[in-house]
Short mmCIF file of C-alpha atoms and ligand atoms in Angstrom, two decimals:
data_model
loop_
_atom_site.label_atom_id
_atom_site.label_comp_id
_atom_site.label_asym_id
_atom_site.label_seq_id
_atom_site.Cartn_x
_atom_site.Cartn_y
_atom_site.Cartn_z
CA UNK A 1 14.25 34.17 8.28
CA UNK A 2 16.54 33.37 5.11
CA UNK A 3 15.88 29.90 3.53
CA UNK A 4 18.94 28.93 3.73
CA UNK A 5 19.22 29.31 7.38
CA UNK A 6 15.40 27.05 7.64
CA UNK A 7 17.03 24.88 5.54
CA UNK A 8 20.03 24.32 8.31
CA UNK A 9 18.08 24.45 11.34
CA UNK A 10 15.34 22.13 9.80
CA UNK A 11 18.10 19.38 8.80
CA UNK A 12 20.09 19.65 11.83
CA UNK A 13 17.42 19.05 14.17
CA UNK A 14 16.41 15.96 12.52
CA UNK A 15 19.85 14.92 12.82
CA UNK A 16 20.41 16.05 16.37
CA UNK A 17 16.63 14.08 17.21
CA UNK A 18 17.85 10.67 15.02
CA UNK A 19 20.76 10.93 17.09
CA UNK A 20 19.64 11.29 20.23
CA UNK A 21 17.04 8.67 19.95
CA UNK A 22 20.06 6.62 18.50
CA UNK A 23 21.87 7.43 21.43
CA UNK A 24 19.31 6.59 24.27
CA UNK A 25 18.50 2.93 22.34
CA UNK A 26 22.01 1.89 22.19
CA UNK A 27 22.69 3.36 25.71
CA UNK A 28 19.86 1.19 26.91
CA UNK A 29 20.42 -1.99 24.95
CA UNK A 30 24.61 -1.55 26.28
CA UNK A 31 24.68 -2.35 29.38
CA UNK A 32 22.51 -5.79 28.47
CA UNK A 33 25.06 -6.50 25.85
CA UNK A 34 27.70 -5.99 28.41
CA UNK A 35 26.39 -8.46 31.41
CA UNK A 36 25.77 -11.29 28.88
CA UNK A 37 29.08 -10.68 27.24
CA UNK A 38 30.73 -10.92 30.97
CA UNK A 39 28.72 -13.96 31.92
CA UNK A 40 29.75 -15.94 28.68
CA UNK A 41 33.56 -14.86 29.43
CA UNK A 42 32.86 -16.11 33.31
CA UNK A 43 31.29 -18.90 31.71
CA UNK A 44 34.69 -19.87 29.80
CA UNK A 45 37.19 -19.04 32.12
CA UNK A 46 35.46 -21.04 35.04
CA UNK A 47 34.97 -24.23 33.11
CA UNK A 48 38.83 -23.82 32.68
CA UNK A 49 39.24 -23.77 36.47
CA UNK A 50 36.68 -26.19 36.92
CA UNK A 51 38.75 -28.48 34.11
CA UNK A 52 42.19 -27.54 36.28
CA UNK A 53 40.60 -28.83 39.75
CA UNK A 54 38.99 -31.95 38.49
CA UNK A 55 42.00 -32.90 36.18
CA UNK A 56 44.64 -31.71 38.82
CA UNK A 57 43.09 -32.22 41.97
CA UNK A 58 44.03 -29.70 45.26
CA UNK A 59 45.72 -32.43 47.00
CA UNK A 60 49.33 -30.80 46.96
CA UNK A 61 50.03 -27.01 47.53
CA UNK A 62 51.48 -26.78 44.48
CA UNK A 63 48.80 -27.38 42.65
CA UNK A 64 46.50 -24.93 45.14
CA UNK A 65 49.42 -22.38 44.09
CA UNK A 66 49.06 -22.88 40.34
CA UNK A 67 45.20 -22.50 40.48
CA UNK A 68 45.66 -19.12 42.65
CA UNK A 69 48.03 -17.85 39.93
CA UNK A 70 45.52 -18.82 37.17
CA UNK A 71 42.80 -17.22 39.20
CA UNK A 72 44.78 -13.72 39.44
CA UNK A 73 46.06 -14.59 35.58
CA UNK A 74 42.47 -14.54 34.52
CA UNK A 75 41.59 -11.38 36.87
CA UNK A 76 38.32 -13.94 38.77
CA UNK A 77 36.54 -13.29 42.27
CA UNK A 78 35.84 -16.94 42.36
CA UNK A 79 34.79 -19.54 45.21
CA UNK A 80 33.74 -23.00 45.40
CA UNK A 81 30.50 -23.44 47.40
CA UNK A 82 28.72 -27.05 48.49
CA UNK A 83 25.45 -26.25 48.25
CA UNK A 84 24.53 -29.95 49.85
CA UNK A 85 26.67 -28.80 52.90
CA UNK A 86 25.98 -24.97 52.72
CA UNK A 87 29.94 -24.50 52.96
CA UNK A 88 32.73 -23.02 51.30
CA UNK A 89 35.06 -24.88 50.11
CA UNK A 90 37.48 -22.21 49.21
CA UNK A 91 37.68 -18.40 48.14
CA UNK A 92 40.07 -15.77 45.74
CA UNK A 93 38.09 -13.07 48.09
CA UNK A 94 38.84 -11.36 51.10
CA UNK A 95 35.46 -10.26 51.62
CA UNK A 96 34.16 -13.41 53.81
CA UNK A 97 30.63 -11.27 54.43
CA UNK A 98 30.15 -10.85 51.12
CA UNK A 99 30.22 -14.56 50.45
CA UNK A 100 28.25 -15.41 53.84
CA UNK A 101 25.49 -12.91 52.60
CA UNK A 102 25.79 -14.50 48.70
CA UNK A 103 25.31 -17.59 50.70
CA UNK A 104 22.15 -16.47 52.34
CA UNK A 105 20.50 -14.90 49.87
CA UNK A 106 21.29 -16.21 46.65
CA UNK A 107 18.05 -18.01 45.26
CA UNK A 108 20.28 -21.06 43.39
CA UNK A 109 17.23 -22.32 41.79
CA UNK A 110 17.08 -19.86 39.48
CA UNK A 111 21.07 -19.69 38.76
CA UNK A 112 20.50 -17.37 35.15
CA UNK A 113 19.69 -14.76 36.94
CA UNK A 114 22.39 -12.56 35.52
CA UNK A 115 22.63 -9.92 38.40
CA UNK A 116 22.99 -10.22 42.11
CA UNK A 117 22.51 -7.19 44.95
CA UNK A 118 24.77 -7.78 47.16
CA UNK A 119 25.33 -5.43 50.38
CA UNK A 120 26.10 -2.10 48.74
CA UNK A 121 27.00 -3.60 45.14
CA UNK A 122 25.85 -5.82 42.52
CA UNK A 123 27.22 -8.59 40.71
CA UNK A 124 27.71 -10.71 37.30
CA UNK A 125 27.25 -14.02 38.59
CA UNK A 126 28.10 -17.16 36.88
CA UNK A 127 27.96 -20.62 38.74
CA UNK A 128 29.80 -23.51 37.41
CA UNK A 129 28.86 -26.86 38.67
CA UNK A 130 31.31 -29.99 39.35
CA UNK A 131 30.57 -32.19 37.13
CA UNK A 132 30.42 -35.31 38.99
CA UNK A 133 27.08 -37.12 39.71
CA UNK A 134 27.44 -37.30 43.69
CA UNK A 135 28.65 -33.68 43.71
CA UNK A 136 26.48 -30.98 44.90
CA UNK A 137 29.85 -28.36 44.79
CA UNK A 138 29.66 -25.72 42.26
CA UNK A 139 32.13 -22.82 41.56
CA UNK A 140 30.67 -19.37 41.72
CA UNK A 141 32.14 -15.96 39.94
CA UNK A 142 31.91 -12.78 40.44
CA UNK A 143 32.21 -9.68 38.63
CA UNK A 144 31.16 -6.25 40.26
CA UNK A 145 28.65 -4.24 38.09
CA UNK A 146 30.71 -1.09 38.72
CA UNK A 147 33.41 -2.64 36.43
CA UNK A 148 30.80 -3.15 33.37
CA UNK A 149 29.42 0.30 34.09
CA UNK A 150 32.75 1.68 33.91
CA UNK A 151 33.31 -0.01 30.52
CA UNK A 152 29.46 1.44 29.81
CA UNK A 153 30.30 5.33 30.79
CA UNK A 154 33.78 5.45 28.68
CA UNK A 155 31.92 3.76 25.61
CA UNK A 156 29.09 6.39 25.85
CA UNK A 157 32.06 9.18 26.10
CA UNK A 158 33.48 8.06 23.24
CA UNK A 159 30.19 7.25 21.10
CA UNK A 160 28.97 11.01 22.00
CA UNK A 161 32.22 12.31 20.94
CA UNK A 162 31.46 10.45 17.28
CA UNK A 163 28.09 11.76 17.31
CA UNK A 164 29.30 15.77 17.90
CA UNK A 165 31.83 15.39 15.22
CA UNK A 166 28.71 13.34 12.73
CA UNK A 167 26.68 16.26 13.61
CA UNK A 168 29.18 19.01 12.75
CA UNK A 169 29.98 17.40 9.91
CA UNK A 170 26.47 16.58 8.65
CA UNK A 171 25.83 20.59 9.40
CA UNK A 172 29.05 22.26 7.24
CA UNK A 173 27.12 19.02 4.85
CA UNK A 174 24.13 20.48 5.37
CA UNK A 175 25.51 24.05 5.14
CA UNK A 176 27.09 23.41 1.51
CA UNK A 177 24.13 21.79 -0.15
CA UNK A 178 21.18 24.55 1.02
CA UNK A 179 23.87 27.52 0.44
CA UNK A 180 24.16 25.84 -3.47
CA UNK A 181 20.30 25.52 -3.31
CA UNK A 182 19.61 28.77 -2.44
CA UNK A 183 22.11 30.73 -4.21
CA UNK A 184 20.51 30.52 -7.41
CA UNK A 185 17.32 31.74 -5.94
CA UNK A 186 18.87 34.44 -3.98
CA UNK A 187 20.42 35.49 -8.01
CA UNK A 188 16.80 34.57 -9.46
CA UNK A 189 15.41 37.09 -7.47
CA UNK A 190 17.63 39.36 -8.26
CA UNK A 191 16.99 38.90 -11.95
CA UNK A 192 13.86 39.27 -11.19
CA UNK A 193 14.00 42.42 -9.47
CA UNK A 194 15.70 43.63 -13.03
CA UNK A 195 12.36 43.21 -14.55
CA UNK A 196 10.38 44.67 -12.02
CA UNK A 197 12.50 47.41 -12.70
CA UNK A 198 12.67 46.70 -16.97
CA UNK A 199 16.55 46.52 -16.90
CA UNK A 200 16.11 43.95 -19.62
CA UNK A 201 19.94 44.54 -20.83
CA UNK A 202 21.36 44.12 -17.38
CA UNK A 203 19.95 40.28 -17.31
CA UNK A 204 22.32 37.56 -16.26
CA UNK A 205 22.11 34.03 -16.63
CA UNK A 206 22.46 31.80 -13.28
CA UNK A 207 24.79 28.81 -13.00
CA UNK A 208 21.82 26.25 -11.83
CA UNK A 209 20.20 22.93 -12.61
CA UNK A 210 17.26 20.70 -12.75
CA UNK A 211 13.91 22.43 -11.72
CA UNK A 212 15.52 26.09 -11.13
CA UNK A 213 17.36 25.90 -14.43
CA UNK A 214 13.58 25.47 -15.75
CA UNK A 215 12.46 28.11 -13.76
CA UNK A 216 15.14 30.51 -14.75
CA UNK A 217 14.73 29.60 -18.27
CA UNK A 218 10.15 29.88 -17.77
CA UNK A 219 11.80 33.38 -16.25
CA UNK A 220 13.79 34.27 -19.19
CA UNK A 221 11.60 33.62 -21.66
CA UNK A 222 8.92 35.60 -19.55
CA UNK A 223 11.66 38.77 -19.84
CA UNK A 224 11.97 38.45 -23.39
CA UNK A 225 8.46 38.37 -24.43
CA UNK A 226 7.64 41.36 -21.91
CA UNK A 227 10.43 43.48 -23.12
CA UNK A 228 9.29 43.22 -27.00
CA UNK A 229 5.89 43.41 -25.92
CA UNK A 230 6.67 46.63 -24.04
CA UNK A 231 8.65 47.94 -27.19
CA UNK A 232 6.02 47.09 -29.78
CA UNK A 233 4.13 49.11 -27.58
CA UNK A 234 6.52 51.71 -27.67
CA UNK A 235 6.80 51.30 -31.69
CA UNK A 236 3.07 51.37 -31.87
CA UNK A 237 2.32 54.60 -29.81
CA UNK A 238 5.52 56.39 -32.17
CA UNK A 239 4.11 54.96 -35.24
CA UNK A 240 0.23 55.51 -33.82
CA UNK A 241 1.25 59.24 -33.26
CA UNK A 242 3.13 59.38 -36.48
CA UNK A 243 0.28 58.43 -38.74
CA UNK A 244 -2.31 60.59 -37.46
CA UNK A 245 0.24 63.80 -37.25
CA UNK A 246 0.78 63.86 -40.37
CA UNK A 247 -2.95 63.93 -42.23
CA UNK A 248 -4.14 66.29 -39.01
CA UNK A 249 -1.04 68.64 -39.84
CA UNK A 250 -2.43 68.76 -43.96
CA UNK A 251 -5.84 69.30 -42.77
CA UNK A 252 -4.30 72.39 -40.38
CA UNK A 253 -2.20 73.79 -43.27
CA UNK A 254 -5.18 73.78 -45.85
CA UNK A 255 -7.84 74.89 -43.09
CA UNK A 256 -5.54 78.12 -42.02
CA UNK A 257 -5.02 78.44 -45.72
CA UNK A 258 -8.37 79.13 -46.91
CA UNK A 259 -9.36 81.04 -43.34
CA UNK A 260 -6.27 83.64 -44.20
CA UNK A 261 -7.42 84.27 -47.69
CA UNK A 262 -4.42 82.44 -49.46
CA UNK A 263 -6.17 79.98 -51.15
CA UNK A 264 -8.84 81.56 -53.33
CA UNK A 265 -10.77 79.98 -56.17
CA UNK A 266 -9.93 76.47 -57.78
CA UNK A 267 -7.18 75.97 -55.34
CA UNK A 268 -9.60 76.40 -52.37
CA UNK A 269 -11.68 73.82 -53.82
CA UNK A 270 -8.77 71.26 -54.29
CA UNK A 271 -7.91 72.08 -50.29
CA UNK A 272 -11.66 71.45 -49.19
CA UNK A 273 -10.89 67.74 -51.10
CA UNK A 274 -7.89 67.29 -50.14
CA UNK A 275 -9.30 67.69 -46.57
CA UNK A 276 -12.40 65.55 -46.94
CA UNK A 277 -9.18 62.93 -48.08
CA UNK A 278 -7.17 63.05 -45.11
CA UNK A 279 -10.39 63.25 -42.59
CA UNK A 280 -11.33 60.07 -44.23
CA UNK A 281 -7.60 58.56 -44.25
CA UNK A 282 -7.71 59.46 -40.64
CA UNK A 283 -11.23 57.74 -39.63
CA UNK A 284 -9.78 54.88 -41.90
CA UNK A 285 -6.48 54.59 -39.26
CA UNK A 286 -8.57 54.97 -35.78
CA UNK A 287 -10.74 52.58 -36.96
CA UNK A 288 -8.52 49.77 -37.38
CA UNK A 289 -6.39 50.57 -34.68
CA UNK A 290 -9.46 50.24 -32.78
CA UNK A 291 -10.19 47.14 -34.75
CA UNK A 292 -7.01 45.98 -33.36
CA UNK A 293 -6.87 47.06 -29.97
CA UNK A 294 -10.77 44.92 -29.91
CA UNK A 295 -8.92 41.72 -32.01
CA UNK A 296 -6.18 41.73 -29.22
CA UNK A 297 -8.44 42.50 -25.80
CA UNK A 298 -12.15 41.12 -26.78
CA UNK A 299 -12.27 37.64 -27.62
CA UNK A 300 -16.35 37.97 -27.77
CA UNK A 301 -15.94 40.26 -30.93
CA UNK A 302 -14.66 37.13 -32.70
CA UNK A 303 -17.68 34.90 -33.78
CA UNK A 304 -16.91 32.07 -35.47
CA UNK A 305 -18.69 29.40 -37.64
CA UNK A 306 -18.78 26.64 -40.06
CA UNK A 307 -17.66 28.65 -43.11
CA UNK A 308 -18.01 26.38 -46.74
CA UNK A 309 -14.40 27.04 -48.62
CA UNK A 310 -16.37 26.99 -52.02
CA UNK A 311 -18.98 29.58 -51.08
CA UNK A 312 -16.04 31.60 -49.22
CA UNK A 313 -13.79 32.12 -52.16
CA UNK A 314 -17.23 33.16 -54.36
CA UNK A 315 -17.50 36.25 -51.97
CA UNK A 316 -13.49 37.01 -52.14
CA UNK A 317 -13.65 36.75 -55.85
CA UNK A 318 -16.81 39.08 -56.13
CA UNK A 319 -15.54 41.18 -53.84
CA UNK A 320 -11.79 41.43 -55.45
CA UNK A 321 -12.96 41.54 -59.46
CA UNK A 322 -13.87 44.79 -59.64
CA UNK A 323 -10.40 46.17 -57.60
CA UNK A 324 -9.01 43.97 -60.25
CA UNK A 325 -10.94 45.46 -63.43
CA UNK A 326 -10.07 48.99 -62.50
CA UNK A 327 -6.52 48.28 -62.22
CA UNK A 328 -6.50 46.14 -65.38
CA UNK A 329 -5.25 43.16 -63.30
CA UNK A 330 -6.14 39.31 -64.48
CA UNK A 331 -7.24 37.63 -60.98
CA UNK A 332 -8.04 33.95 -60.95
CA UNK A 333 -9.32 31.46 -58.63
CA UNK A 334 -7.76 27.50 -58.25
CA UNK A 335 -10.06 25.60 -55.85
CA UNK A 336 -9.83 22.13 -55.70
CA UNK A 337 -10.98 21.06 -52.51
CA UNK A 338 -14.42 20.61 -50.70
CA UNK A 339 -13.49 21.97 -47.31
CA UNK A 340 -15.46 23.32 -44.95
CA UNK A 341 -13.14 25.08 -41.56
CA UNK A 342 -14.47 26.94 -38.69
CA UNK A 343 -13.62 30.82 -38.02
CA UNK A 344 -15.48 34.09 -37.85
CA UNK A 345 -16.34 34.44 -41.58
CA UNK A 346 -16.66 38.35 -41.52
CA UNK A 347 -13.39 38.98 -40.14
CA UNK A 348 -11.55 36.11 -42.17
CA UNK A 349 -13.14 37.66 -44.90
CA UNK A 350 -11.90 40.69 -43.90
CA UNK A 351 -7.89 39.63 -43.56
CA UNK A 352 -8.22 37.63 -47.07
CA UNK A 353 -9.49 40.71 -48.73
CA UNK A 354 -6.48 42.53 -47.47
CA UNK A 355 -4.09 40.15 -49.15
CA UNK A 356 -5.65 40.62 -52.32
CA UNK A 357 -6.16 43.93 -52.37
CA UNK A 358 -2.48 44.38 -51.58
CA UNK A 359 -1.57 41.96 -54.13
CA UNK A 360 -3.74 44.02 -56.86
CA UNK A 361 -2.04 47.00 -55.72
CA UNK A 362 1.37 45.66 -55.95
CA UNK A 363 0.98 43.34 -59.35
CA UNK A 364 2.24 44.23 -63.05
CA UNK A 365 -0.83 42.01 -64.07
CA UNK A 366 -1.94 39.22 -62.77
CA UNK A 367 -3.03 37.76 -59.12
CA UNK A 368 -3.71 34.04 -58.67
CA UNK A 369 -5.41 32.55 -55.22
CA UNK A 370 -5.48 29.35 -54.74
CA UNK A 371 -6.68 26.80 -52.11
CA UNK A 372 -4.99 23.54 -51.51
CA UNK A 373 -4.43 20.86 -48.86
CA UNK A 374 -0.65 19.77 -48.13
CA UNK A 375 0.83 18.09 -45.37
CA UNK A 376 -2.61 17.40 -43.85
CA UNK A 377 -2.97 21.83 -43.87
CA UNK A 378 -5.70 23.62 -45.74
CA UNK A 379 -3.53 26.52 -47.63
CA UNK A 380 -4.81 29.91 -48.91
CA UNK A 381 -2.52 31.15 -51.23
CA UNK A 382 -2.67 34.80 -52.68
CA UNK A 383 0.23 35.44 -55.21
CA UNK A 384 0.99 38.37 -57.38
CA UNK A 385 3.61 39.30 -59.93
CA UNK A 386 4.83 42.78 -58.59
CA UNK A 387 8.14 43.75 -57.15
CA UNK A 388 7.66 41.58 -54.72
CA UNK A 389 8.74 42.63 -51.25
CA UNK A 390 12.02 44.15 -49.45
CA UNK A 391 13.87 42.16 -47.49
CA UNK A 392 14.11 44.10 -44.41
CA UNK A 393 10.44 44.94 -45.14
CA UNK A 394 9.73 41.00 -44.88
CA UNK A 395 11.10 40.62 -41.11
CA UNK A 396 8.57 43.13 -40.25
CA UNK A 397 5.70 43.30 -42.55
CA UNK A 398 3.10 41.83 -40.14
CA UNK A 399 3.86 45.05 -37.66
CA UNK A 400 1.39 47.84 -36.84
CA UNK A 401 2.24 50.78 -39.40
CA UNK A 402 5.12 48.39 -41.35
CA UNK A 403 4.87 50.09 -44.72
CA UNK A 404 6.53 50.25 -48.09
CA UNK A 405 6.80 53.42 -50.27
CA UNK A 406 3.60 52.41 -52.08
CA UNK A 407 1.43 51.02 -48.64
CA UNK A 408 -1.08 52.96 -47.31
CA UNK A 409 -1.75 52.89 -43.34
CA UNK A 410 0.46 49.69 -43.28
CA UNK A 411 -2.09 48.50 -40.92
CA UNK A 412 -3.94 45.77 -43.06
CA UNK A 413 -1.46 43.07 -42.98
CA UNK A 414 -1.14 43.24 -38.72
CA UNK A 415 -4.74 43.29 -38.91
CA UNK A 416 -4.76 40.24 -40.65
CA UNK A 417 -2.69 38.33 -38.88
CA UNK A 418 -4.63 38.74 -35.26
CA UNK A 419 -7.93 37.24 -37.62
CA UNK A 420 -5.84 34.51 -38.61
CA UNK A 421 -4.54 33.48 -35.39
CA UNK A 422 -7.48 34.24 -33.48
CA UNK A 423 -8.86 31.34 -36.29
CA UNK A 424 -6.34 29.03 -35.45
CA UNK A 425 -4.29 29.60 -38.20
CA UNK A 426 -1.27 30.90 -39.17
CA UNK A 427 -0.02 33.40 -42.00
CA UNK A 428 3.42 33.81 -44.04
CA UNK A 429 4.57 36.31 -46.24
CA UNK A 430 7.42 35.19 -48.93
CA UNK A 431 9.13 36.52 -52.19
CA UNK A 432 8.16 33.86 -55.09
CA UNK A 433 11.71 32.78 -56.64
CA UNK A 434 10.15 34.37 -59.75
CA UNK A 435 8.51 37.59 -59.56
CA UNK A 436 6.54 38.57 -57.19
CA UNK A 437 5.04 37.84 -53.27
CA UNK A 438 3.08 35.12 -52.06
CA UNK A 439 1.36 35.16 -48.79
CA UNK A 440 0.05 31.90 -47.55
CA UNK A 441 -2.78 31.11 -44.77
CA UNK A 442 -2.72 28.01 -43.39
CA UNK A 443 -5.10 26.37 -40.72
CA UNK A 444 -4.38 22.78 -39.54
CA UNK A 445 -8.16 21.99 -38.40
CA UNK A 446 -10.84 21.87 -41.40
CA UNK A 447 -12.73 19.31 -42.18
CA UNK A 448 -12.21 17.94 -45.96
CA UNK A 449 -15.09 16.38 -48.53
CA UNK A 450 -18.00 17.27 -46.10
CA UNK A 451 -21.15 15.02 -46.68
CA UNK A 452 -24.23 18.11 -47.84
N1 LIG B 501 1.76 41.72 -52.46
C1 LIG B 501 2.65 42.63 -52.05
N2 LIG B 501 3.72 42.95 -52.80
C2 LIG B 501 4.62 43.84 -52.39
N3 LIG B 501 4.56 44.50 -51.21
C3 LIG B 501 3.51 44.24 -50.43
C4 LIG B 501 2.50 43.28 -50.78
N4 LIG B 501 1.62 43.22 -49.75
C5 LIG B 501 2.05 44.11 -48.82
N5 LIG B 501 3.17 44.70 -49.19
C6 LIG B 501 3.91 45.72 -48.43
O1 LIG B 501 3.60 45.56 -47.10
C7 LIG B 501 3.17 46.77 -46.50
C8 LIG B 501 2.17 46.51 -45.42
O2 LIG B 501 0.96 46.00 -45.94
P1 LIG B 501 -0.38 46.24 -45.14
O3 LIG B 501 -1.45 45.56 -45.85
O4 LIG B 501 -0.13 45.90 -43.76
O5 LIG B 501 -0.55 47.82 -45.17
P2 LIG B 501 -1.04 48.73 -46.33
O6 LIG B 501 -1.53 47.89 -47.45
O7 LIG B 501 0.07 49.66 -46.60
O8 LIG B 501 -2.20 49.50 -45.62
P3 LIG B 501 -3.69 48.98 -45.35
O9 LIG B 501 -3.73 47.55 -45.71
O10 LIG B 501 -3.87 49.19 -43.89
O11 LIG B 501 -4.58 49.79 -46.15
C9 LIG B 501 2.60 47.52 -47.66
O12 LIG B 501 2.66 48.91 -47.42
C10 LIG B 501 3.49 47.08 -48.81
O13 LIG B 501 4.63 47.90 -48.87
MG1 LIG B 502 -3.02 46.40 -47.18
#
């Protein structure tokens, strides 16, 4: 079943079962309410006649005519009883075997009793005494519990009737707020039926707030990063594909060549090493794309350690001099810290190496690394004073197979940055305002002056 319709039938029966229970209490507490009310107004009304009889006196008809008409004024079934004589002194009811049988059985010693049986009905009593110390007379009213019940039943009618219109109108309430609940869920899913199905164009935001805003956004954001992942994928099997055509096709060309009999002599030797060249370009490209596809999927081939900075930059430096010499390049070393960091020393070894070797390749004639601590961030600078690098090459240049005219598998610099990160560092590529690119590694945990 929908949510929205759970939602509904969840919230009105609570309300329905509030009511009801509602409902029943006041319906039992109502009636109560009612005889006490009755009993005070009895109360009232018969001290008045009490006042009238005492103060008047029912020695003239007159006056026994002005106390009938205030009787019927106040609507009473009233008579005066002796209780010393057992008699009536006088009655507003026809009913004399009603009052002979109130007479009987009425237990005046407990006179709060609120409710009398009579024969086939029962009564509100109230009993007013005279007061006068020598009198025993008292004056009794009546009020038939059919009357208060009557009263009870049309109260009840009308408090159900305000209780079917507070339910309908807490359900269209109810209605409104789980339809604007669920809407944006019914368009999440939706959404995310779009990326089940990679329509990553066709995404639309949702009008929402609070949590499923979040959750929209969480959703978004989860869109986003699948659909470039997917496409660097894409890029990376075009590219992938690319790179090792292209050597393979060379190799084909040279190898028919020399099987046909059209390359003879010197220029069958320069096609067996031109061969031997691209083989070892291509074992050069599957291995770091394998080194990649490890980097990304096996964490265990990353072993780091406590690496010393100091002895570090010794093996980059023996390692880059004699690139350097060959080229003619000046490449110089500014360490000023004691720092020691923890990272897999092979492989960070491995991405500095890169940088330097690309910066020897890409220098007029010197490269300068330096190592430095700023804003609490141990930096590893590598800076040359080339050409420095494209700006649409920039955006990119940490890409599988991101090259310039002069790169080589274009590989080195992604390779790099999945070392780096894996270390807990992170890597930037700039053009100095000078000449020249700088490429900066920075890690935020090292520890600095270490004690020996
Ligand atoms: N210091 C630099 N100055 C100018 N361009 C650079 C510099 N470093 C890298 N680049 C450019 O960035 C591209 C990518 O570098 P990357 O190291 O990833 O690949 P590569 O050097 O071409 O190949 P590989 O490192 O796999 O042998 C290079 O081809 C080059 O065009
Ligand atoms: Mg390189």
């Amino acid at each position: 079943m929908k949510l929205q319709y759970q939602l509904t039938i969840a919230f009105t029966t609570l309300l329905v079962v509030i009511m009801t229970l509602a409902g029943i209490t006041i319906y039992a507490q109502m009636l109560q309410m009612l005889i006490k009310d009755e009993q005070r107004q009895l109360a009232d009304k018969g001290e008045l006649v009490v006042d009238f009889i005492l103060s008047q006196g029912l020695n003239n008809t007159d006056n026994v005519h002005r106390l009938l008409q205030l009787i019927s004024e106040y609507d009473l079934e009233v008579f005066a009883y002796d209780e010393g004589k057992e008699y009536i002194i006088f009655s507003s009811m026809p009913n004399t075997e009603m009052l002979e049988n109130w007479v009987e059985h009425y237990n005046l010693n407990s006179p709060s009793q609120p409710l009398w049986q009579g024969e086939e009905d029962r009564y509100v009593v109230s009993i007013i005494p005279f007061l006068s110390p020598v009198s025993t007379q008292q004056l009794v009213l009546l009020t038939p519990l059919d009357d208060l019940q009557g009263v009870q039943s049309s109260l009840i009618n009308r408090l159900v009737i305000i209780f079917l219109m507070g339910i309908a109108v807490a359900v269209l309430l109810s209605h409104y707020l789980t339809v604007k609940l669920v809407t944006p869920l019914t368009q999440l899913r939706h959404q995310m039926k779009k990326i089940e199905k990679r329509q990553f164009d066709d995404m639309e935001t949702i009008k929402a707030s609070g949590e499923i805003k979040e959750v929209e956004e969480s959703v978004r954001e989860m869109a986003d990063e699948l659909n470039s992942f997917i496409q660097s994928q894409r890029h990376f099997f075009q590219n992938a594909s690319h790179e090792l055509k292209t050597p393979l096709m060379t190799i084909q060309g040279y190898a028919e060549g020399i099987r046909d009999g059209i390359f003879d002599g010197e220029e069958k030797d320069r096609g067996f090493d031109v061969m031997v060249a691209e083989i070892n370009r291509l074992k050069k490209i599957i291995n770091e794309i394998i080194l990649l596809a490890k980097l990304d999927s096996e964490p265990e081939l990353y072993q780091p350690d406590v690496i010393d900075l100091t002895e570090f930059m010794e093996r980059v430096m023996e390692r880059a001099l004699p690139i350097a010499s060959e080229k003619g390049i000046d490449i110089s070393l500014t360490q000023n810290e004691q720092v020691r960091l923890y990272a897999d020393e092979e492989k960070l070894l491995q991405a500095v190496m890169n940088l330097v070797a690309n910066a020897i390749r890409h220098a007029t004639s010197k490269v300068e690394i330096m190592t430095t601590i700023e804003q609490n961030k141990l930096m590893m600078k590598v800076q040359d004073d080339g050409q420095g690098i494209d700006d649409e090459l920039l955006k990119k240049i940490f890409h599988r197979f991101i090259k310039g005219e002069s790169g080589d598998t274009g590989l080195g610099l992604a390779i790099a940055r999945a070392i780096v990160e894996q270390s807990g560092g992170t890597i930037k590529a700039m053009n100095k305002s000078d000449h020249g690119a700088l490429f900066t590694i920075a890690f935020a945990k090292f520890e600095k002056n270490p004690e020996k």
